[in-house]
Each structure stands twice: as structure tokens, then as C-alpha cells.
Amino acid sequence: MPNEKKQQIDVKKRIPSPKAKELFHDIRRKHEIGKNDLLISSGLTVSTLTRVLDELVGSGIISESGLGVSTGGRRPILYQVQGDYGYAFGLDISRVTSRLVLLDLAGDKLDATEWRMTEETTPERFMEQIIMQVHEWMDKHHIDFEQVIGMGIGAVGPLNREIGMIEEPEWFAAPGWNHVPAVHMLEDRLGIPVILDNGANTALIAESWANRTKDFRHMLYVHGGTGLRLGMMTDNKLIHGAVDMEGSFGQMIIQADGLPYRTTQGNFGALDTYASVYAIEREVNSRLRTGRSSVLRQLLPSGEPAKFPDIMQALKAMDPLVTEIVTQAATYFGIGLANLLNIMNPEKVILGGPLMTDSNLFFYTATQTAIRKTYHYPKYQVIFSKGTYGEEAIAIGAAQLMLSQLTV
């Protein structure tokens, strides 16, 4: 596909009527929904509902999918989203591994890929990879430019969402990741709408979508990896602070006279210093230098520091040293999580990232610690989950963020 700039199609004008947007929102959150149910939920008259549904069907954004079960009268007409009406790309920009996914309008995943973020993965090179992949998938899946709703990005913060910029993230392997105008770079080269939010928020959007029939009003998402990332949602709406707050959970002070943060910008005794991939690697290597025995000595070349994948391999071998350190880090994480629960009182908490996906020990130690230290327990019950989408949650949620712009 040629790389020329094309005129963007305004996402918010694809469904111009407010009533049509409300109906489409209700239909999109169901696999199928009957006209009678839409009549009840919308509060519209029969004639207005019929007219608006006919408009949506005529535009090709929804379709009639059959007849439902009769409750005494005629069998109701069922409606569903027409998946091939449009498509959205979801991009996860993270420090270690980044991902791109392609969803259709119904939220079904059509394709996915990932990249390791190396010392050569500068913003410019990375964006070129994304642009090439977008073009390749559009050819592969026979997607016309007019069918592309846009691209959502879930990125490491801090961010400026209003101008679409990744501001000053830490710990990328490659240089150049400060003040990256990600939205402008991709909109200019692809000619499609692009929207940016932090990765914890987009992961929470994905998990909220997966739980859309469960009616959870208050949810949290915490990502445990190189750093700690947090997203919050109430009544299916993300909570955005005055500034990007993705990294705020990691700066929670749990020991006022504790260890210094790994950079000069952080707090002494911050949770991130005790309960992140960085913290586990630091503690393991410190103990190895003091002469502690571990299977890591057989796994690593002489003099090489232990990295997180090596540590997880030792954990699977039930290495006592690694088990002790991971348990300690998970306990600290659980204390921080309990502080969040006592303030926010969510109904469900999704825990993602390599600390959770690579280690059942970390997940269960952290959640049990949090439960024991939660105020009003056992009266207050919270559901913990590793989520539905795993490591793809950030990218899938980013695509869903773009699709949700249709009803804004």
C-alpha cells in the first residue's frame, strides 16, 4: 500500500445522531440484543426506536441477526454489530515488549504481533515498524482505508493525553523516548485517527470489556513489571487525575526511612523499590554477591547478573533463595494493594504484567496479604483476577478505546 497521506474520517461523525450512538453502545456491549430489550433500556418510543435502528442497519454498522425467543407475542428481532464495518489497531508501547493488535468492530481479534524493545528500538525505528505492519495487515485482511476507525495507543507514562505525547518515561533500553509526539507521528504517516492513553488504563478498558455482562461498577488494574502501573474505573468510566497518574502506585511510601528510589525523582521507601522486577533482580544479585547458594550459579555464566527470566527459571526449580525474595516482594506488593483497597473499595482487581503472569507464588502471596490487611474484611469482599487477555490486554484495550470513540 502506498504511504501517502489521506484525509482522516472523523470518528465521532460516523454515527451522527446521539440516539443512534446510545443504541449502538448498548448493542455493541452484547453479542446479540432483542428489540424489546432495546425498547426498555433506551426509553424510546416504538416508532423512534424502529427509525433509529433502521438508520443503523442502513449504514451497515449493525445487522439483524435473527429472531429471539417469544415471550407471548411476536418473536423479537435480534441485532448485532457488523464486525466488518470497521477495524481498529491497538498499540502497546512498553519498555521490554511492545505489541500491535487488529480488532474488528465487534471486538474480535484478527491479528497480533510483538516486538522486543532493544537498544536499537528508537521511537523513529519503532514507528516505522508499526506503519509497515499496519499496511501489511490491511493488505492481508483486505481492509480499505475507509474501514479503518483508527488506532489506540496504550503507553508507558507519564503522558500528555491532550496533545498525544509520551513525556519522560524511564528505563527504555533505547535513547530518544522523551517527549515523543506519538499521536502526531502515526496520524501524519498513516492518515488515520490516533488516540493515546496510559497502558494501565487501556488494559483496564480491555478487562472491563471482558466483564461487560458482570456489571462491576468499580474496578482496578495494577500492572507489575519493570515498574508498577495503575488504572482505575468507576461506573465504566476511567478516572483521570490532573496529571497522568499511571506510576503513582509505585510511588506509594510504605517505609518512610526505607531504601532510596532508583532515580532522584522518586520517594524514599516507595513500593516500586520493594515490589517490582527491578526490586527482585536487585535483591537476588545482592544476595548472590554475599555468597548465598542458588541454582542461579549453575544457570548463569560466571560473573553475569541474574535477570528476571533467569530468576523465574530458578523459581520454577523451587530455589530457596529466589522463593524467599519473591515472597518478600509479593508481601510488600500486597501491603500496597491493601492500602489501595482501603481507599478505593473496588469490586474487582485485575493484576497483570510479568510479576503476575510468570509467577503464581507472587500473585497468591500478594492477594492473600492484601485480603488480610483490608479494612472491613470479611464483610468487604473483593475479586482478584489475572485477567482475560494476559499480556495482550494493553493493546486490546487500546483498540477498544479507539472503537469507543464512535459513541462519544
XYZ file of C-alpha atoms in Angstrom:
408
model
C 0.000 0.000 0.000
C 1.403 3.437 -0.851
C 2.421 5.574 2.099
C 0.623 8.745 1.052
C -1.332 10.940 3.482
C -5.097 10.516 3.171
C -7.921 12.607 4.593
C -8.960 11.306 8.006
C -12.559 10.279 8.524
C -13.928 11.908 11.706
C -14.658 9.006 14.063
C -17.316 10.858 16.029
C -19.309 11.703 12.885
C -19.637 8.121 11.661
C -22.760 7.895 13.842
C -24.108 11.457 13.818
C -27.272 11.019 15.905
C -26.972 10.989 19.733
C -29.852 8.483 19.962
C -28.138 6.232 17.418
C -24.895 6.411 19.412
C -26.706 5.347 22.588
C -28.352 2.420 20.835
C -25.137 1.353 19.147
C -23.361 1.453 22.543
C -25.992 -0.896 24.018
C -25.860 -3.258 21.032
C -22.058 -3.339 20.981
C -21.887 -4.458 24.618
C -23.981 -7.547 23.804
C -23.338 -10.383 21.413
C -26.966 -10.081 20.379
C -29.799 -7.999 21.787
C -33.513 -8.008 21.060
C -35.594 -5.044 20.018
C -37.758 -5.402 23.129
C -34.703 -5.149 25.384
C -33.539 -2.067 23.500
C -37.006 -0.551 23.901
C -36.763 -0.962 27.679
C -33.155 0.208 28.061
C -33.435 3.193 25.709
C -36.753 4.648 26.864
C -37.580 5.481 23.241
C -40.996 5.094 21.666
C -41.512 2.136 19.336
C -41.590 4.357 16.277
C -38.419 6.286 17.225
C -36.578 3.097 18.109
C -37.568 1.496 14.804
C -36.447 4.561 12.847
C -33.053 4.760 14.570
C -32.430 1.019 14.219
C -33.276 1.237 10.520
C -30.712 4.056 10.208
C -28.020 1.951 11.857
C -28.842 -1.092 9.738
C -28.854 1.065 6.607
C -25.386 2.417 7.422
C -24.060 -1.136 7.740
C -22.815 -0.702 11.295
C -25.316 -3.214 12.733
C -27.357 -6.012 11.206
C -30.405 -8.085 12.013
C -29.191 -11.468 13.195
C -32.419 -13.424 13.527
C -35.371 -13.730 15.868
C -35.319 -14.155 19.624
C -37.489 -16.280 21.884
C -41.113 -15.206 22.106
C -42.448 -14.094 25.486
C -46.058 -14.298 24.384
C -46.239 -12.228 21.219
C -44.147 -11.980 18.102
C -40.597 -13.192 18.298
C -38.371 -10.118 18.709
C -35.845 -9.121 16.072
C -32.238 -9.555 17.244
C -29.461 -7.105 16.389
C -25.691 -7.416 16.442
C -22.677 -5.328 15.473
C -21.483 -5.843 11.903
C -17.845 -6.713 12.558
C -16.551 -5.950 9.070
C -17.955 -2.401 9.078
C -14.727 -1.154 10.590
C -11.430 -2.034 12.228
C -9.144 -0.588 14.895
C -5.477 -1.102 15.662
C -4.294 -1.280 19.270
C -0.679 -0.449 20.104
C 1.041 -1.236 23.397
C 4.250 0.765 23.890
C 6.101 -0.760 26.839
C 9.711 -0.913 27.981
C 10.510 -4.594 27.363
C 7.937 -5.908 24.871
C 5.530 -3.878 22.724
C 2.544 -5.231 20.808
C 0.149 -4.406 17.997
C -3.293 -5.988 17.542
C -6.075 -5.634 14.992
C -9.721 -5.829 16.097
C -12.901 -5.690 14.083
C -15.863 -3.588 15.190
C -17.327 -6.484 17.183
C -14.132 -6.624 19.255
C -12.837 -9.858 17.729
C -9.048 -10.096 17.333
C -7.926 -10.677 13.770
C -4.158 -10.386 14.161
C -1.394 -9.681 16.668
C 2.365 -9.331 16.793
C 5.019 -8.192 19.250
C 8.494 -6.658 19.324
C 11.310 -6.815 21.844
C 12.345 -3.288 22.801
C 16.117 -3.329 22.399
C 18.830 -0.688 22.476
C 18.151 -0.133 18.765
C 14.384 0.431 19.179
C 14.310 4.199 19.000
C 10.932 5.923 18.552
C 11.604 6.601 14.878
C 12.548 2.984 14.090
C 9.676 1.658 16.160
C 7.099 3.826 14.405
C 8.415 2.645 11.035
C 7.836 -0.950 12.135
C 4.285 -0.091 13.187
C 3.497 1.647 9.897
C 4.807 -1.297 7.861
C 2.771 -3.748 9.956
C -0.431 -1.716 9.563
C -0.053 -1.665 5.794
C 0.754 -5.380 5.705
C -2.356 -6.279 7.726
C -4.624 -4.046 5.675
C -3.471 -5.889 2.560
C -3.680 -9.293 4.228
C -7.227 -8.784 5.559
C -8.460 -6.770 2.531
C -9.245 -3.684 4.623
C -9.983 -0.448 2.788
C -8.753 2.860 4.194
C -12.370 3.991 4.799
C -12.940 0.964 7.038
C -10.179 1.908 9.477
C -11.707 3.545 12.567
C -8.239 4.420 13.851
C -5.526 3.372 16.265
C -5.447 3.480 20.043
C -2.155 3.580 21.945
C -1.575 2.364 25.490
C 1.866 3.604 26.504
C 4.201 3.835 29.447
C 3.746 7.183 31.184
C 3.926 9.901 32.070
C 1.847 11.156 29.154
C 0.101 14.251 27.930
C -3.091 12.764 26.527
C -4.416 16.064 25.202
C -1.520 16.585 22.776
C -0.756 12.873 22.338
C 2.779 12.935 23.724
C 4.832 10.397 25.660
C 6.660 12.757 28.007
C 9.520 11.444 30.148
C 9.250 7.677 30.680
C 12.113 5.894 32.414
C 14.078 2.724 31.654
C 13.635 2.285 27.905
C 16.677 0.465 26.533
C 16.966 2.768 23.506
C 17.556 6.521 23.611
C 15.095 9.131 22.428
C 11.926 8.160 24.286
C 11.467 11.565 25.951
C 8.849 13.951 24.532
C 7.732 11.632 21.739
C 4.714 13.039 19.792
C 3.361 9.545 19.210
C -0.103 10.574 18.021
C 1.231 13.117 15.525
C 3.861 10.705 14.179
C 1.321 7.993 13.407
C -1.553 10.218 12.261
C 0.754 12.068 9.883
C 2.144 8.907 8.291
C -0.938 6.690 8.305
C -3.667 9.286 7.782
C -5.944 7.672 10.391
C -7.192 8.979 13.762
C -4.951 8.048 16.707
C -5.683 8.392 20.426
C -3.292 7.970 23.381
C -3.760 6.850 26.984
C -1.564 5.126 29.515
C -1.216 1.370 29.276
C -2.773 0.590 32.655
C -5.920 2.427 31.583
C -6.174 0.635 28.250
C -5.616 -2.738 29.936
C -8.469 -1.875 32.282
C -10.665 -0.998 29.286
C -9.947 -4.454 27.851
C -10.751 -6.232 31.093
C -13.897 -4.148 31.583
C -14.969 -5.226 28.087
C -14.348 -8.872 29.031
C -16.510 -8.362 32.153
C -19.174 -6.233 30.470
C -22.013 -8.631 31.362
C -20.980 -8.837 35.050
C -21.979 -5.263 35.984
C -18.884 -4.412 38.040
C -19.094 -0.699 38.884
C -15.646 -0.184 40.431
C -12.526 -1.879 39.063
C -8.755 -1.500 39.406
C -5.946 -2.720 37.188
C -2.387 -2.997 38.511
C 0.499 -3.943 36.218
C 3.573 -5.378 37.907
C 6.694 -5.317 35.773
C 9.776 -3.125 35.415
C 7.705 -0.594 37.355
C 4.214 -0.589 38.866
C 1.334 0.870 36.831
C -2.234 1.618 37.943
C -5.588 2.239 36.254
C -8.949 2.931 37.943
C -12.518 2.833 36.669
C -15.889 3.633 38.208
C -19.262 3.181 36.501
C -17.381 2.016 33.381
C -15.524 5.336 33.167
C -11.779 5.758 33.582
C -10.566 8.028 36.355
C -8.050 10.555 35.062
C -6.204 12.785 37.502
C -4.959 16.322 36.925
C -1.735 14.715 35.654
C -1.030 11.250 34.302
C -1.088 9.027 37.371
C -0.092 5.677 35.905
C 3.079 5.435 38.018
C 1.559 6.793 41.223
C 1.019 3.366 42.795
C 4.735 2.622 42.628
C 5.477 5.875 44.485
C 3.274 4.908 47.444
C 5.512 5.216 50.535
C 5.437 2.048 52.597
C 8.592 2.681 54.659
C 9.378 6.346 55.328
C 13.028 5.695 56.249
C 13.407 2.989 53.625
C 15.577 2.467 50.589
C 16.128 5.303 48.101
C 14.332 5.178 44.787
C 16.391 4.110 41.780
C 16.348 7.658 40.351
C 16.464 11.045 42.046
C 12.816 11.762 41.166
C 11.268 9.077 43.393
C 10.380 8.732 47.065
C 12.423 7.016 49.740
C 10.691 3.805 50.798
C 8.494 3.693 47.658
C 6.608 0.479 46.888
C 8.308 0.233 43.490
C 11.669 -0.145 45.275
C 10.452 -3.271 47.094
C 7.949 -4.947 44.777
C 8.927 -4.674 41.103
C 11.002 -6.693 38.647
C 13.822 -4.236 39.391
C 13.488 -4.875 43.138
C 13.599 -8.649 42.742
C 16.638 -8.502 40.441
C 18.425 -6.138 42.846
C 17.828 -8.336 45.880
C 18.744 -11.594 44.140
C 22.024 -10.216 42.813
C 22.863 -8.628 46.168
C 22.442 -11.972 47.961
C 24.448 -13.799 45.302
C 27.326 -11.352 45.818
C 27.328 -12.136 49.538
C 27.820 -15.816 48.768
C 24.298 -17.222 49.117
C 23.851 -20.546 47.345
C 21.371 -20.800 44.475
C 20.724 -22.791 41.315
C 21.292 -19.482 39.553
C 25.037 -20.091 39.887
C 24.632 -23.040 37.509
C 22.253 -21.216 35.175
C 24.358 -18.075 34.660
C 27.739 -17.569 33.028
C 30.363 -16.639 35.583
C 30.029 -13.011 36.676
C 26.780 -12.359 34.798
C 23.974 -10.739 36.862
C 20.687 -12.577 37.148
C 17.849 -11.196 35.023
C 14.144 -11.708 35.611
C 13.750 -14.670 33.186
C 16.663 -16.439 34.944
C 15.065 -15.763 38.320
C 11.718 -17.169 37.159
C 13.500 -20.298 35.928
C 15.087 -20.705 39.352
C 11.705 -20.138 40.990
C 10.202 -22.990 38.958
C 13.036 -25.144 40.286
C 11.903 -24.126 43.821
C 15.232 -22.458 44.585
C 15.095 -21.413 48.301
C 16.848 -18.072 47.803
C 14.644 -16.973 44.917
C 11.492 -18.233 46.638
C 12.348 -16.170 49.713
C 12.952 -12.966 47.741
C 9.878 -13.310 45.503
C 7.716 -13.997 48.572
C 9.102 -10.911 50.286
C 8.463 -8.708 47.234
C 4.930 -10.088 46.876
C 4.236 -9.371 50.541
C 5.256 -5.733 50.074
C 3.102 -5.576 46.952
C 0.168 -6.960 48.951
C 0.616 -4.249 51.586
C 0.484 -1.572 48.915
C -2.534 -3.250 47.353
C -4.303 -3.306 50.739
C -3.762 0.446 51.018
C -5.454 0.871 47.642
C -8.367 -1.378 48.623
C -8.907 0.502 51.882
C -9.165 3.796 49.981
C -10.909 2.780 46.753
C -13.039 -0.258 47.794
C -13.197 -1.750 44.275
C -15.337 -4.774 43.497
C -12.718 -6.370 41.241
C -8.948 -6.007 40.884
C -7.089 -7.309 37.832
C -3.387 -7.940 38.341
C -1.324 -8.081 35.166
C 2.251 -7.896 33.978
C 5.162 -10.337 34.232
C 5.132 -10.431 38.042
C 1.650 -11.953 37.854
C 1.760 -13.947 34.630
C 5.156 -15.532 35.337
C 4.629 -16.413 38.985
C 1.638 -17.925 40.773
C 3.604 -17.525 44.005
C 3.716 -13.739 43.588
C 0.017 -13.487 42.703
C -1.264 -15.595 45.576
C 1.102 -14.174 48.193
C 0.206 -10.607 47.197
C -3.559 -11.178 47.142
C -3.633 -13.104 50.425
C -1.571 -10.375 52.095
C -3.933 -7.717 50.744
C -7.011 -9.589 51.969
C -5.617 -9.980 55.484
C -4.841 -6.260 55.705
C -8.062 -4.955 54.189
C -10.354 -2.969 56.467
C -13.859 -4.409 56.953
C -12.721 -7.888 55.917
C -14.559 -10.315 55.694
C -17.624 -8.082 55.251
C -15.944 -6.355 52.312
C -15.111 -8.906 49.622
C -13.042 -8.180 46.532
C -12.457 -10.385 43.479
C -8.866 -10.778 42.297
C -8.062 -11.939 38.790
C -5.127 -12.255 36.414
C -7.492 -11.045 33.725
C -8.769 -12.414 30.447
C -6.295 -11.058 27.919
C -2.958 -11.585 29.654
C -0.045 -9.682 28.115
C -2.246 -8.513 25.205
C -4.584 -6.553 27.495
C -2.881 -3.180 26.950
C -3.004 -3.453 23.149
C -6.538 -4.871 23.012
C -7.780 -2.151 25.342
C -6.086 0.480 23.206
C -8.042 -0.744 20.163
C -11.244 -0.789 22.218
C -10.514 2.792 23.319
C -10.457 3.775 19.651
C -13.668 1.899 18.867
C -15.420 3.558 21.813
C -14.892 6.947 20.145
C -17.763 6.043 17.810
C -20.223 6.700 20.638
C -18.602 9.821 22.123
